Amino acid sequence: MKGLGYTIAMDTGSAIKGKNRFDFAVLDKKFAYELGQQYYDVYLVKIGNGKISESIINKSA
């Protein structure tokens, strides 16, 4: 995400409706309020297989 860095899509369910939308979760409530609802340039870097491992998490950090 331009301006925020790389992230891994963990939840790609159908609850988010509309074209070009997604839900970006953060674990810090204060940071979430600072972000608010905004528009970001987002680029797909790699499509995965639906599984995540420790090595994948360490590569993205």
mmCIF file of C-alpha atoms in Angstrom:
data_model
loop_
_atom_site.group_PDB
_atom_site.id
_atom_site.type_symbol
_atom_site.label_atom_id
_atom_site.label_comp_id
_atom_site.label_asym_id
_atom_site.label_seq_id
_atom_site.Cartn_x
_atom_site.Cartn_y
_atom_site.Cartn_z
ATOM 1 C CA MET A 1 0.000 0.000 0.000
ATOM 2 C CA LYS A 2 1.611 3.205 -1.150
ATOM 3 C CA GLY A 3 2.624 5.162 1.930
ATOM 4 C CA LEU A 4 2.115 2.254 4.347
ATOM 5 C CA GLY A 5 4.254 -0.595 2.974
ATOM 6 C CA TYR A 6 3.639 -4.268 2.263
ATOM 7 C CA THR A 7 0.903 -6.349 3.859
ATOM 8 C CA ILE A 8 -0.619 -9.802 3.492
ATOM 9 C CA ALA A 9 -4.321 -10.193 2.675
ATOM 10 C CA MET A 10 -5.556 -12.561 5.377
ATOM 11 C CA ASP A 11 -9.309 -12.189 4.940
ATOM 12 C CA THR A 12 -10.627 -12.027 1.409
ATOM 13 C CA GLY A 13 -14.253 -12.839 2.210
ATOM 14 C CA SER A 14 -17.327 -11.373 0.569
ATOM 15 C CA ALA A 15 -18.383 -8.976 3.370
ATOM 16 C CA ILE A 16 -16.747 -5.970 1.680
ATOM 17 C CA LYS A 17 -19.029 -4.825 -1.117
ATOM 18 C CA GLY A 18 -18.223 -2.611 -4.061
ATOM 19 C CA LYS A 19 -15.648 -2.307 -6.790
ATOM 20 C CA ASN A 20 -12.031 -1.635 -5.789
ATOM 21 C CA ARG A 21 -12.612 -1.907 -2.025
ATOM 22 C CA PHE A 22 -11.013 -3.923 0.729
ATOM 23 C CA ASP A 23 -10.785 -3.972 4.486
ATOM 24 C CA PHE A 24 -7.337 -3.180 5.903
ATOM 25 C CA ALA A 25 -7.034 -4.377 9.505
ATOM 26 C CA VAL A 26 -4.568 -2.878 11.972
ATOM 27 C CA LEU A 27 -3.913 -4.149 15.487
ATOM 28 C CA ASP A 28 -3.456 -0.751 17.118
ATOM 29 C CA LYS A 29 -6.712 1.118 17.841
ATOM 30 C CA LYS A 30 -5.018 4.551 17.993
ATOM 31 C CA PHE A 31 -3.363 3.955 14.600
ATOM 32 C CA ALA A 32 -6.700 2.819 13.149
ATOM 33 C CA TYR A 33 -8.343 6.084 14.225
ATOM 34 C CA GLU A 34 -5.434 8.069 12.760
ATOM 35 C CA LEU A 35 -5.861 6.275 9.424
ATOM 36 C CA GLY A 36 -9.622 6.662 9.346
ATOM 37 C CA GLN A 37 -11.319 5.990 6.023
ATOM 38 C CA GLN A 38 -8.958 6.980 3.231
ATOM 39 C CA TYR A 39 -8.022 6.238 -0.346
ATOM 40 C CA TYR A 40 -4.695 4.541 -1.064
ATOM 41 C CA ASP A 41 -2.890 3.326 -4.156
ATOM 42 C CA VAL A 42 -2.693 -0.455 -3.711
ATOM 43 C CA TYR A 43 -0.669 -2.802 -5.887
ATOM 44 C CA LEU A 44 -0.961 -6.578 -6.076
ATOM 45 C CA VAL A 45 2.551 -7.984 -5.807
ATOM 46 C CA LYS A 46 1.898 -11.707 -5.613
ATOM 47 C CA ILE A 47 -1.125 -13.996 -5.555
ATOM 48 C CA GLY A 48 -0.732 -16.751 -2.979
ATOM 49 C CA ASN A 49 -2.232 -20.170 -2.468
ATOM 50 C CA GLY A 50 -4.364 -19.295 0.561
ATOM 51 C CA LYS A 51 -1.835 -20.633 3.066
ATOM 52 C CA ILE A 52 0.545 -18.662 5.247
ATOM 53 C CA SER A 53 3.681 -19.756 7.045
ATOM 54 C CA GLU A 54 6.248 -18.206 9.364
ATOM 55 C CA SER A 55 8.673 -17.800 6.459
ATOM 56 C CA ILE A 56 6.133 -15.783 4.454
ATOM 57 C CA ILE A 57 5.515 -13.480 7.398
ATOM 58 C CA ASN A 58 9.252 -12.936 7.930
ATOM 59 C CA LYS A 59 9.782 -12.111 4.230
ATOM 60 C CA SER A 60 7.121 -9.383 4.352
ATOM 61 C CA ALA A 61 8.524 -7.716 7.487
#
